[in-house]
PDB file of C-alpha atoms and ligand atoms in Angstrom:
ATOM      1  CA  MET A   1     -54.896  18.178  17.073  1.00 44.00           C
ATOM      2  CA  THR A   2     -54.929  14.774  18.492  1.00 49.00           C
ATOM      3  CA  ASP A   3     -51.503  13.282  19.724  1.00 53.00           C
ATOM      4  CA  PHE A   4     -51.249  11.490  16.487  1.00 56.00           C
ATOM      5  CA  GLN A   5     -50.801  13.894  14.503  1.00 52.00           C
ATOM      6  CA  PHE A   6     -47.608  15.015  17.260  1.00 61.00           C
ATOM      7  CA  MET A   7     -46.475  11.036  16.868  1.00 66.00           C
ATOM      8  CA  GLN A   8     -43.011  10.663  13.637  1.00 68.00           C
ATOM      9  CA  LYS A   9     -42.212   8.039  11.346  1.00 74.00           C
ATOM     10  CA  ALA A  10     -38.437   6.990  13.877  1.00 88.00           C
ATOM     11  CA  GLN A  11     -35.838   7.179  11.544  1.00 95.00           C
ATOM     12  CA  PRO A  12     -33.969   4.122  10.359  1.00 97.00           C
ATOM     13  CA  THR A  13     -30.924   4.636  11.158  1.00 98.00           C
ATOM     14  CA  VAL A  14     -27.864   5.064   8.683  1.00 98.00           C
ATOM     15  CA  ALA A  15     -24.221   5.372  10.750  1.00 98.00           C
ATOM     16  CA  LEU A  16     -22.997   4.855  13.991  1.00 98.00           C
ATOM     17  CA  PHE A  17     -20.060   6.257  15.306  1.00 99.00           C
ATOM     18  CA  VAL A  18     -17.786   4.160  18.247  1.00 99.00           C
ATOM     19  CA  SER A  19     -14.111   4.351  20.135  1.00 98.00           C
ATOM     20  CA  ASP A  20     -12.012   4.414  23.278  1.00 98.00           C
ATOM     21  CA  LEU A  21     -13.892   0.795  24.267  1.00 98.00           C
ATOM     22  CA  HIS A  22     -10.087  -0.259  24.712  1.00 98.00           C
ATOM     23  CA  LEU A  23     -11.483  -4.158  24.774  1.00 98.00           C
ATOM     24  CA  GLN A  24      -9.105  -6.586  26.823  1.00 98.00           C
ATOM     25  CA  ALA A  25     -10.153  -9.754  28.184  1.00 98.00           C
ATOM     26  CA  SER A  26      -9.612  -9.354  31.907  1.00 98.00           C
ATOM     27  CA  LEU A  27     -12.414  -6.575  30.802  1.00 98.00           C
ATOM     28  CA  PRO A  28     -15.585  -8.729  30.597  1.00 98.00           C
ATOM     29  CA  ARG A  29     -18.118  -6.965  31.034  1.00 98.00           C
ATOM     30  CA  THR A  30     -16.902  -4.399  28.325  1.00 98.00           C
ATOM     31  CA  THR A  31     -16.396  -7.047  25.973  1.00 98.00           C
ATOM     32  CA  ALA A  32     -20.260  -7.856  26.416  1.00 98.00           C
ATOM     33  CA  ALA A  33     -21.495  -4.877  26.348  1.00 98.00           C
ATOM     34  CA  PHE A  34     -19.864  -4.982  23.583  1.00 98.00           C
ATOM     35  CA  LEU A  35     -20.901  -7.591  21.354  1.00 98.00           C
ATOM     36  CA  ALA A  36     -24.306  -6.783  22.852  1.00 98.00           C
ATOM     37  CA  PHE A  37     -23.682  -2.897  21.276  1.00 98.00           C
ATOM     38  CA  LEU A  38     -22.975  -5.395  18.227  1.00 98.00           C
ATOM     39  CA  GLN A  39     -26.108  -7.514  17.628  1.00 98.00           C
ATOM     40  CA  SER A  40     -29.056  -5.295  18.906  1.00 97.00           C
ATOM     41  CA  HIS A  41     -28.006  -1.727  17.865  1.00 98.00           C
ATOM     42  CA  ALA A  42     -26.070  -2.243  15.058  1.00 98.00           C
ATOM     43  CA  ALA A  43     -27.043  -4.701  13.548  1.00 98.00           C
ATOM     44  CA  GLN A  44     -29.981  -2.139  12.826  1.00 97.00           C
ATOM     45  CA  THR A  45     -27.411   0.511  11.121  1.00 98.00           C
ATOM     46  CA  GLN A  46     -26.337   0.476   7.975  1.00 98.00           C
ATOM     47  CA  GLN A  47     -22.781   1.808   8.285  1.00 98.00           C
ATOM     48  CA  LEU A  48     -20.476   1.204  11.295  1.00 99.00           C
ATOM     49  CA  TYR A  49     -16.805   3.358  12.108  1.00 99.00           C
ATOM     50  CA  LEU A  50     -15.090   2.638  15.010  1.00 99.00           C
ATOM     51  CA  LEU A  51     -12.820   5.814  15.548  1.00 99.00           C
ATOM     52  CA  GLY A  52      -9.800   4.156  17.175  1.00 98.00           C
ATOM     53  CA  ASP A  53      -8.175   2.713  20.307  1.00 98.00           C
ATOM     54  CA  ILE A  54     -11.503  -0.480  19.529  1.00 98.00           C
ATOM     55  CA  PHE A  55      -8.834  -2.589  21.648  1.00 98.00           C
ATOM     56  CA  GLU A  56      -6.822  -1.619  24.568  1.00 98.00           C
ATOM     57  CA  TYR A  57      -3.057  -1.816  22.473  1.00 98.00           C
ATOM     58  CA  TRP A  58      -2.716  -4.014  18.851  1.00 98.00           C
ATOM     59  CA  ALA A  59       0.554  -5.415  18.863  1.00 98.00           C
ATOM     60  CA  GLY A  60       0.033  -6.438  15.055  1.00 98.00           C
ATOM     61  CA  ASP A  61      -2.220  -8.457  13.291  1.00 98.00           C
ATOM     62  CA  ASP A  62      -0.583 -12.298  14.359  1.00 98.00           C
ATOM     63  CA  ASP A  63      -1.740 -11.019  17.266  1.00 98.00           C
ATOM     64  CA  LEU A  64      -4.826 -12.246  15.948  1.00 98.00           C
ATOM     65  CA  ALA A  65      -3.350 -16.008  16.842  1.00 97.00           C
ATOM     66  CA  THR A  66      -4.858 -14.782  20.754  1.00 98.00           C
ATOM     67  CA  PRO A  67      -8.695 -16.169  20.557  1.00 98.00           C
ATOM     68  CA  TYR A  68     -10.126 -13.114  22.815  1.00 98.00           C
ATOM     69  CA  ASN A  69      -8.760 -11.318  19.249  1.00 98.00           C
ATOM     70  CA  GLN A  70      -9.409 -13.630  16.936  1.00 98.00           C
ATOM     71  CA  PHE A  71     -13.152 -14.222  18.861  1.00 98.00           C
ATOM     72  CA  ILE A  72     -13.447  -9.722  18.925  1.00 98.00           C
ATOM     73  CA  ALA A  73     -12.315 -10.190  14.950  1.00 98.00           C
ATOM     74  CA  ASP A  74     -15.975 -13.040  14.099  1.00 98.00           C
ATOM     75  CA  ALA A  75     -17.750 -10.908  15.571  1.00 98.00           C
ATOM     76  CA  LEU A  76     -17.187  -7.886  13.667  1.00 98.00           C
ATOM     77  CA  LYS A  77     -17.673 -10.476  10.379  1.00 98.00           C
ATOM     78  CA  ALA A  78     -20.559 -11.903  11.592  1.00 98.00           C
ATOM     79  CA  LEU A  79     -22.857  -8.364  11.756  1.00 98.00           C
ATOM     80  CA  GLN A  80     -20.544  -7.972   8.093  1.00 98.00           C
ATOM     81  CA  ALA A  81     -22.177 -11.028   6.678  1.00 98.00           C
ATOM     82  CA  GLN A  82     -25.012 -10.150   7.974  1.00 98.00           C
ATOM     83  CA  GLY A  83     -25.179  -6.853   5.912  1.00 98.00           C
ATOM     84  CA  VAL A  84     -23.689  -3.756   7.625  1.00 98.00           C
ATOM     85  CA  GLN A  85     -20.419  -2.095   6.644  1.00 98.00           C
ATOM     86  CA  LEU A  86     -17.244  -2.103   8.320  1.00 98.00           C
ATOM     87  CA  TYR A  87     -15.333   0.785   9.279  1.00 99.00           C
ATOM     88  CA  TRP A  88     -12.222   0.984  11.175  1.00 98.00           C
ATOM     89  CA  MET A  89     -10.192   3.870  11.752  1.00 98.00           C
ATOM     90  CA  ALA A  90      -7.156   3.863  14.116  1.00 98.00           C
ATOM     91  CA  GLY A  91      -6.483   5.432  17.113  1.00 98.00           C
ATOM     92  CA  ASN A  92      -3.036   5.829  19.459  1.00 98.00           C
ATOM     93  CA  ARG A  93      -2.962   2.638  20.633  1.00 98.00           C
ATOM     94  CA  ASP A  94      -3.984   0.362  17.885  1.00 98.00           C
ATOM     95  CA  PHE A  95      -2.415   1.364  15.074  1.00 98.00           C
ATOM     96  CA  LEU A  96      -0.481  -0.864  13.711  1.00 98.00           C
ATOM     97  CA  VAL A  97      -3.803  -3.155  12.998  1.00 98.00           C
ATOM     98  CA  GLY A  98      -3.868  -3.874   9.004  1.00 98.00           C
ATOM     99  CA  GLN A  99      -5.146  -5.765   5.890  1.00 98.00           C
ATOM    100  CA  ALA A 100      -4.937  -9.030   7.422  1.00 98.00           C
ATOM    101  CA  PHE A 101      -6.434  -8.195  10.790  1.00 98.00           C
ATOM    102  CA  ALA A 102      -9.393  -5.994   8.144  1.00 98.00           C
ATOM    103  CA  ASP A 103     -10.430  -8.904   6.205  1.00 98.00           C
ATOM    104  CA  ALA A 104     -10.054 -11.228   9.567  1.00 98.00           C
ATOM    105  CA  ALA A 105     -13.424  -8.482  11.094  1.00 98.00           C
ATOM    106  CA  GLY A 106     -14.377  -7.670   7.345  1.00 98.00           C
ATOM    107  CA  LEU A 107     -13.953  -4.005   7.862  1.00 98.00           C
ATOM    108  CA  THR A 108     -12.836  -1.454   6.312  1.00 98.00           C
ATOM    109  CA  LEU A 109      -9.820   0.725   6.826  1.00 98.00           C
ATOM    110  CA  LEU A 110      -9.760   4.463   7.135  1.00 98.00           C
ATOM    111  CA  GLN A 111      -7.129   6.689   7.089  1.00 98.00           C
ATOM    112  CA  ASP A 112      -7.418  10.005   9.625  1.00 98.00           C
ATOM    113  CA  PRO A 113      -9.744  11.950   8.922  1.00 98.00           C
ATOM    114  CA  HIS A 114     -11.624  10.968   6.919  1.00 98.00           C
ATOM    115  CA  VAL A 115     -14.457  13.048   5.409  1.00 98.00           C
ATOM    116  CA  ILE A 116     -18.302  11.109   4.621  1.00 98.00           C
ATOM    117  CA  THR A 117     -21.003  11.874   3.079  1.00 98.00           C
ATOM    118  CA  ALA A 118     -23.770   9.728   4.537  1.00 98.00           C
ATOM    119  CA  ALA A 119     -28.071  10.756   5.102  1.00 98.00           C
ATOM    120  CA  GLY A 120     -26.765  14.030   3.135  1.00 97.00           C
ATOM    121  CA  ARG A 121     -24.276  14.962   5.405  1.00 97.00           C
ATOM    122  CA  ARG A 122     -20.258  15.460   5.166  1.00 98.00           C
ATOM    123  CA  LEU A 123     -18.939  15.344   7.938  1.00 98.00           C
ATOM    124  CA  THR A 124     -15.126  15.068   8.834  1.00 99.00           C
ATOM    125  CA  LEU A 125     -14.718  11.930  11.378  1.00 99.00           C
ATOM    126  CA  ALA A 126     -10.709  11.562  13.378  1.00 99.00           C
ATOM    127  CA  HIS A 127     -10.404   9.680  16.459  1.00 98.00           C
ATOM    128  CA  GLY A 128      -9.252  12.843  18.243  1.00 98.00           C
ATOM    129  CA  ASP A 129      -5.082  12.599  19.159  1.00 98.00           C
ATOM    130  CA  ALA A 130      -3.519  14.254  16.227  1.00 98.00           C
ATOM    131  CA  GLN A 131      -5.466  17.524  16.781  1.00 98.00           C
ATOM    132  CA  CYS A 132      -4.211  17.003  20.491  1.00 98.00           C
ATOM    133  CA  THR A 133      -0.568  19.858  19.911  1.00 98.00           C
ATOM    134  CA  ASP A 134      -0.600  21.351  22.657  1.00 97.00           C
ATOM    135  CA  ASP A 135       0.713  17.310  24.394  1.00 97.00           C
ATOM    136  CA  HIS A 136       3.920  17.860  22.583  1.00 97.00           C
ATOM    137  CA  ALA A 137       5.432  14.092  24.634  1.00 95.00           C
ATOM    138  CA  TYR A 138       2.651  12.788  23.411  1.00 97.00           C
ATOM    139  CA  MET A 139       3.225  13.931  19.351  1.00 98.00           C
ATOM    140  CA  ALA A 140       6.676  13.615  19.524  1.00 98.00           C
ATOM    141  CA  PHE A 141       5.818   9.807  20.484  1.00 97.00           C
ATOM    142  CA  ARG A 142       3.344   9.844  18.221  1.00 98.00           C
ATOM    143  CA  ALA A 143       5.511  11.763  14.828  1.00 98.00           C
ATOM    144  CA  GLN A 144       8.102   8.259  15.318  1.00 98.00           C
ATOM    145  CA  VAL A 145       6.055   5.316  15.909  1.00 98.00           C
ATOM    146  CA  ARG A 146       3.810   6.427  13.013  1.00 98.00           C
ATOM    147  CA  GLN A 147       6.859   6.515  10.815  1.00 98.00           C
ATOM    148  CA  PRO A 148       6.338   2.717   8.656  1.00 97.00           C
ATOM    149  CA  ALA A 149      10.429   2.435   8.606  1.00 98.00           C
ATOM    150  CA  TYR A 150       9.940   2.149  12.719  1.00 98.00           C
ATOM    151  CA  GLN A 151       6.334  -0.100  12.318  1.00 98.00           C
ATOM    152  CA  GLN A 152       8.014  -2.414  10.218  1.00 98.00           C
ATOM    153  CA  GLN A 153      11.009  -2.585  12.840  1.00 98.00           C
ATOM    154  CA  PHE A 154       9.093  -3.754  15.705  1.00 98.00           C
ATOM    155  CA  LEU A 155       6.902  -5.572  13.202  1.00 98.00           C
ATOM    156  CA  ALA A 156       9.836  -7.471  13.019  1.00 98.00           C
ATOM    157  CA  MET A 157      10.203  -8.656  16.935  1.00 98.00           C
ATOM    158  CA  PRO A 158       8.600 -11.455  17.914  1.00 98.00           C
ATOM    159  CA  LEU A 159       5.421 -10.811  19.583  1.00 98.00           C
ATOM    160  CA  ALA A 160       6.150 -11.101  23.160  1.00 98.00           C
ATOM    161  CA  GLN A 161       8.672  -7.950  23.155  1.00 98.00           C
ATOM    162  CA  ARG A 162       6.158  -7.190  21.753  1.00 98.00           C
ATOM    163  CA  LYS A 163       3.919  -7.011  24.078  1.00 98.00           C
ATOM    164  CA  ALA A 164       6.422  -6.474  26.964  1.00 98.00           C
ATOM    165  CA  ILE A 165       8.076  -2.977  25.365  1.00 98.00           C
ATOM    166  CA  ILE A 166       4.169  -1.676  24.949  1.00 98.00           C
ATOM    167  CA  GLU A 167       3.385  -2.458  28.030  1.00 97.00           C
ATOM    168  CA  GLY A 168       6.508  -0.630  29.150  1.00 98.00           C
ATOM    169  CA  ILE A 169       4.919   2.493  26.576  1.00 97.00           C
ATOM    170  CA  ARG A 170       1.865   2.180  28.480  1.00 97.00           C
ATOM    171  CA  LYS A 171       3.102   2.118  31.825  1.00 97.00           C
ATOM    172  CA  ASN A 172       4.666   5.633  30.663  1.00 94.00           C
ATOM    173  CA  SER A 173       1.395   6.727  29.456  1.00 95.00           C
ATOM    174  CA  GLN A 174       0.201   6.123  32.158  1.00 95.00           C
ATOM    175  CA  ASP A 175       2.225   8.097  35.097  1.00 94.00           C
ATOM    176  CA  ALA A 176       2.935  10.545  32.597  1.00 92.00           C
ATOM    177  CA  ASN A 177      -1.341  11.801  31.953  1.00 92.00           C
ATOM    178  CA  GLN A 178      -1.027  11.779  35.781  1.00 93.00           C
ATOM    179  CA  SER A 179       1.324  14.972  35.951  1.00 91.00           C
ATOM    180  CA  LYS A 180      -0.171  15.822  32.579  1.00 91.00           C
ATOM    181  CA  GLU A 181      -3.052  19.234  33.258  1.00 92.00           C
ATOM    182  CA  MET A 182      -6.624  17.752  31.382  1.00 90.00           C
ATOM    183  CA  ALA A 183      -6.278  21.420  28.540  1.00 90.00           C
ATOM    184  CA  ILE A 184      -2.522  19.631  27.908  1.00 93.00           C
ATOM    185  CA  MET A 185      -4.505  16.568  27.478  1.00 92.00           C
ATOM    186  CA  ASP A 186      -7.510  17.574  25.192  1.00 97.00           C
ATOM    187  CA  VAL A 187      -7.753  19.427  21.239  1.00 98.00           C
ATOM    188  CA  ASN A 188      -6.246  22.585  20.935  1.00 98.00           C
ATOM    189  CA  ALA A 189      -8.482  24.956  19.195  1.00 98.00           C
ATOM    190  CA  GLY A 190      -6.239  26.113  16.470  1.00 98.00           C
ATOM    191  CA  ALA A 191      -5.946  22.464  14.886  1.00 98.00           C
ATOM    192  CA  ILE A 192      -9.901  21.810  14.903  1.00 98.00           C
ATOM    193  CA  ASP A 193     -10.288  24.734  13.290  1.00 98.00           C
ATOM    194  CA  THR A 194      -7.864  23.884  10.876  1.00 98.00           C
ATOM    195  CA  LEU A 195      -8.789  20.185  10.396  1.00 98.00           C
ATOM    196  CA  PHE A 196     -12.717  21.851   8.827  1.00 98.00           C
ATOM    197  CA  ALA A 197     -10.381  24.126   6.928  1.00 98.00           C
ATOM    198  CA  GLN A 198      -9.306  21.898   5.199  1.00 98.00           C
ATOM    199  CA  THR A 199     -11.751  19.763   4.691  1.00 98.00           C
ATOM    200  CA  GLY A 200     -15.085  22.266   4.091  1.00 98.00           C
ATOM    201  CA  THR A 201     -17.333  20.346   6.744  1.00 98.00           C
ATOM    202  CA  ASP A 202     -18.579  21.733   9.692  1.00 97.00           C
ATOM    203  CA  THR A 203     -19.377  18.924  11.727  1.00 98.00           C
ATOM    204  CA  LEU A 204     -16.331  16.558  13.215  1.00 98.00           C
ATOM    205  CA  ILE A 205     -17.213  13.399  15.357  1.00 99.00           C
ATOM    206  CA  HIS A 206     -14.037  12.774  17.773  1.00 98.00           C
ATOM    207  CA  GLY A 207     -13.703  10.204  20.068  1.00 98.00           C
ATOM    208  CA  HIS A 208      -9.995   9.625  22.634  1.00 98.00           C
ATOM    209  CA  THR A 209     -10.232  12.385  25.720  1.00 98.00           C
ATOM    210  CA  HIS A 210     -12.956  10.869  26.683  1.00 97.00           C
ATOM    211  CA  ARG A 211     -15.094  14.086  27.249  1.00 98.00           C
ATOM    212  CA  PRO A 212     -18.559  13.469  25.767  1.00 98.00           C
ATOM    213  CA  ALA A 213     -19.413  16.171  24.445  1.00 98.00           C
ATOM    214  CA  LEU A 214     -21.150  18.464  21.509  1.00 98.00           C
ATOM    215  CA  HIS A 215     -19.558  22.166  21.417  1.00 98.00           C
ATOM    216  CA  ARG A 216     -20.986  24.598  19.464  1.00 97.00           C
ATOM    217  CA  LEU A 217     -18.244  26.323  17.275  1.00 96.00           C
ATOM    218  CA  GLY A 218     -19.196  30.317  16.205  1.00 94.00           C
ATOM    219  CA  GLU A 219     -22.896  31.358  15.122  1.00 91.00           C
ATOM    220  CA  GLY A 220     -25.349  31.108  12.148  1.00 90.00           C
ATOM    221  CA  PRO A 221     -23.756  29.814   8.808  1.00 89.00           C
ATOM    222  CA  ALA A 222     -20.245  29.628   9.949  1.00 92.00           C
ATOM    223  CA  GLY A 223     -20.983  27.619  12.821  1.00 97.00           C
ATOM    224  CA  LYS A 224     -19.369  24.433  13.713  1.00 98.00           C
ATOM    225  CA  LEU A 225     -20.372  21.126  15.470  1.00 98.00           C
ATOM    226  CA  ARG A 226     -17.458  19.313  17.361  1.00 98.00           C
ATOM    227  CA  TYR A 227     -18.919  16.159  18.495  1.00 98.00           C
ATOM    228  CA  VAL A 228     -17.463  13.746  21.205  1.00 98.00           C
ATOM    229  CA  LEU A 229     -17.091  10.085  21.868  1.00 98.00           C
ATOM    230  CA  PRO A 230     -17.023   8.699  25.649  1.00 98.00           C
ATOM    231  CA  ASP A 231     -14.799   5.788  26.485  1.00 98.00           C
ATOM    232  CA  TRP A 232     -16.778   3.112  26.882  1.00 98.00           C
ATOM    233  CA  GLU A 233     -15.292   1.208  30.183  1.00 98.00           C
ATOM    234  CA  TYR A 234     -18.374  -1.964  32.120  1.00 98.00           C
ATOM    235  CA  ASP A 235     -15.754  -3.252  34.332  1.00 97.00           C
ATOM    236  CA  VAL A 236     -16.381  -0.811  37.182  1.00 97.00           C
ATOM    237  CA  GLU A 237     -19.137   0.143  39.682  1.00 97.00           C
ATOM    238  CA  THR A 238     -20.753   2.692  37.636  1.00 98.00           C
ATOM    239  CA  PRO A 239     -20.341   2.332  33.925  1.00 98.00           C
ATOM    240  CA  ARG A 240     -19.606   4.713  30.865  1.00 98.00           C
ATOM    241  CA  GLY A 241     -19.944   3.440  27.655  1.00 98.00           C
ATOM    242  CA  GLY A 242     -22.720   5.428  24.407  1.00 98.00           C
ATOM    243  CA  TRP A 243     -22.343   6.117  20.531  1.00 98.00           C
ATOM    244  CA  ILE A 244     -23.870   8.461  18.361  1.00 98.00           C
ATOM    245  CA  SER A 245     -26.005   7.646  15.278  1.00 98.00           C
ATOM    246  CA  LEU A 246     -27.182   9.593  11.937  1.00 98.00           C
ATOM    247  CA  THR A 247     -30.761   9.044  10.983  1.00 98.00           C
ATOM    248  CA  ALA A 248     -32.359   9.013   7.844  1.00 98.00           C
ATOM    249  CA  ASP A 249     -32.918  12.723   8.371  1.00 97.00           C
ATOM    250  CA  GLY A 250     -29.391  13.682   8.810  1.00 98.00           C
ATOM    251  CA  ALA A 251     -29.554  14.536  12.829  1.00 98.00           C
ATOM    252  CA  LEU A 252     -26.750  13.151  14.964  1.00 98.00           C
ATOM    253  CA  HIS A 253     -28.012  11.953  17.614  1.00 98.00           C
ATOM    254  CA  ARG A 254     -25.347  11.147  21.692  1.00 98.00           C
ATOM    255  CA  HIS A 255     -26.618   7.866  23.058  1.00 98.00           C
ATOM    256  CA  ASP A 256     -26.120   7.565  26.477  1.00 98.00           C
ATOM    257  CA  VAL A 257     -23.935   3.874  28.309  1.00 98.00           C
ATOM    258  CA  ASN A 258     -27.317   3.036  27.991  1.00 97.00           C
ATOM    259  CA  GLY A 259     -28.427   3.755  24.854  1.00 97.00           C
ATOM    260  CA  ASP A 260     -30.464   6.887  25.076  1.00 97.00           C
ATOM    261  CA  GLU A 261     -30.811  10.051  23.715  1.00 97.00           C
ATOM    262  CA  ILE A 262     -28.404  12.182  25.276  1.00 97.00           C
ATOM    263  CA  ALA A 263     -30.776  15.530  24.954  1.00 90.00           C
TER     264      ALA A 263
HETATM  265  O1  LP5 B 301      -3.210   6.211  25.262  1.00 59.12           O
HETATM  266  P1  LP5 B 301      -3.185   6.617  27.057  1.00 59.12           P
HETATM  267  O2  LP5 B 301      -4.907   7.191  26.904  1.00 59.12           O
HETATM  268  O3  LP5 B 301      -3.355   6.862  28.260  1.00 59.12           O
HETATM  269  O4  LP5 B 301      -2.149   7.909  26.352  1.00 59.12           O
HETATM  270  C1  LP5 B 301      -2.869   9.254  25.430  1.00 59.12           C
HETATM  271  C2  LP5 B 301      -1.211   8.695  24.666  1.00 59.12           C
HETATM  272  N1  LP5 B 301      -0.234   7.430  25.196  1.00 59.12           N
HETATM  273  C3  LP5 B 301      -0.184   7.282  24.463  1.00 59.12           C
HETATM  274  C4  LP5 B 301       0.518   5.590  24.420  1.00 59.12           C
HETATM  275  C5  LP5 B 301       0.022   4.438  24.718  1.00 59.12           C
HETATM  276  O5  LP5 B 301      -0.532   3.964  25.454  1.00 59.12           O
HETATM  277  C6  LP5 B 301       0.471   3.159  24.469  1.00 59.12           C
HETATM  278  C7  LP5 B 301       0.554   2.634  22.775  1.00 59.12           C
HETATM  279  C8  LP5 B 301       0.576   0.872  22.299  1.00 59.12           C
HETATM  280  C9  LP5 B 301       1.179   2.010  21.060  1.00 59.12           C
HETATM  281  C10 LP5 B 301       1.394  -0.015  20.311  1.00 59.12           C
HETATM  282  C11 LP5 B 301       2.156   0.144  19.275  1.00 59.12           C
HETATM  283  C12 LP5 B 301       3.356   0.717  19.765  1.00 59.12           C
HETATM  284  C13 LP5 B 301       4.359   0.689  18.911  1.00 59.12           C
HETATM  285  C14 LP5 B 301       6.027   1.541  18.719  1.00 59.12           C
HETATM  286  C15 LP5 B 301       6.910   1.449  17.772  1.00 59.12           C
HETATM  287  C16 LP5 B 301       6.212   0.459  16.126  1.00 59.12           C
HETATM  288  O6  LP5 B 301      -0.580   7.098  23.028  1.00 59.12           O
HETATM  289  C17 LP5 B 301      -0.541  10.514  26.066  1.00 59.12           C
HETATM  290  C18 LP5 B 301      -1.001  11.114  25.677  1.00 59.12           C
HETATM  291  C19 LP5 B 301      -2.391  10.864  26.356  1.00 59.12           C
HETATM  292  O7  LP5 B 301      -3.051  10.287  25.316  1.00 59.12           O
HETATM  293  C20 LP5 B 301      -3.730  12.563  26.361  1.00 59.12           C
HETATM  294  O8  LP5 B 301      -3.679  12.448  24.131  1.00 59.12           O
HETATM  295  O9  LP5 B 301      -0.680  11.497  26.945  1.00 59.12           O
HETATM  296  O10 LP5 B 301       1.129  10.065  25.321  1.00 59.12           O
HETATM  297  C21 LP5 B 301       2.617   9.840  26.150  1.00 59.12           C
HETATM  298  O11 LP5 B 301       2.125   9.196  27.304  1.00 59.12           O
HETATM  299  C22 LP5 B 301       3.565  10.305  25.371  1.00 59.12           C
HETATM  300  C23 LP5 B 301       4.132  10.719  26.330  1.00 59.12           C
HETATM  301  O12 LP5 B 301       4.082  11.788  26.862  1.00 59.12           O
HETATM  302  C24 LP5 B 301       5.454  10.363  26.129  1.00 59.12           C
HETATM  303  C25 LP5 B 301       5.776   8.488  25.548  1.00 59.12           C
HETATM  304  C26 LP5 B 301       6.974   8.585  25.788  1.00 59.12           C
HETATM  305  C27 LP5 B 301       7.215   6.799  24.961  1.00 59.12           C
HETATM  306  C28 LP5 B 301       8.679   6.154  26.349  1.00 59.12           C
HETATM  307  C29 LP5 B 301       8.530   4.716  26.332  1.00 59.12           C
HETATM  308  C30 LP5 B 301       9.040   3.834  27.200  1.00 59.12           C
HETATM  309  C31 LP5 B 301       9.297   2.724  26.071  1.00 59.12           C
HETATM  310  C32 LP5 B 301       9.673   1.517  27.773  1.00 59.12           C
HETATM  311  C33 LP5 B 301       9.721   0.482  26.966  1.00 59.12           C
HETATM  312  C34 LP5 B 301      10.084  -0.855  27.952  1.00 59.12           C
HETATM  313 MN1   MN B 302      -7.387   7.455  22.198  1.00 59.12          MN
END
């Protein structure tokens, strides 16, 4: 048999999944890496799923007036204009993104969790924070800030005041995270089981925990797969990043910070 017979035709990419970029003007290398990703890999796919915490934080759609935010929206819109379908799921930092941003960036807003069927596969997508049920302080915070009435009240404040409050919460969060045990800040196994039971799927892709991995839960036909996306940070000595791709043959692939496939 010749080498040629072993060679398989590269499968077209159907969908890409990314999360936790934490984009902000003060991180120019991370921003540049994301733009390069949009112009190269994302331009070759049919669908791009942005699964939360794409922005460091989002104070409301009126913050599109900030040139950096408009620049990111324009970059996404340019990709959509090339024919790529863009989907957005909120993270715990950017859940105030609304329809005005979606229109500006040419994307469709998704609820968390969301089930897709692509390349013959049913996949559950989630940001991942809702499954961190052992983090009681966070769950209480989440229950409060996800209430529409609470958000309306917040959005009625001047933008500068909202940003100051969010920066206070970010500081509080960073301090709180220092003293929380790692296990508390990971997803709860029971919450993951519940998600699989509710969606009737066997594969989940989520971010939030910044612990990229493929977890195989159980064996045989009842086995489940939990893919965890990495966070991105290029403005440091050892950059972090990566994404997951779904190819036309229904295979999922994990990609590292250089875009190389993780075996
Ligand atoms: O984000 P990260 O990785 O640091 O930690 C998260 C959880 N923290 C958060 C908070 C976000 O960082 C910032 C929120 C931005 C929201 C924007 C809109 C705000 C709107 C408000 C009204 C509608 O999500 C962190 C988790 C961690 O993930 C791991 O899962 O542990 O949870 C916390 O840190 C929550 C704390 O434990 C409790 C927070 C109490 C907030 C106190 C507010 C103080 C206000 C000060 C105001 C000046
Ligand atoms: Mn998050």
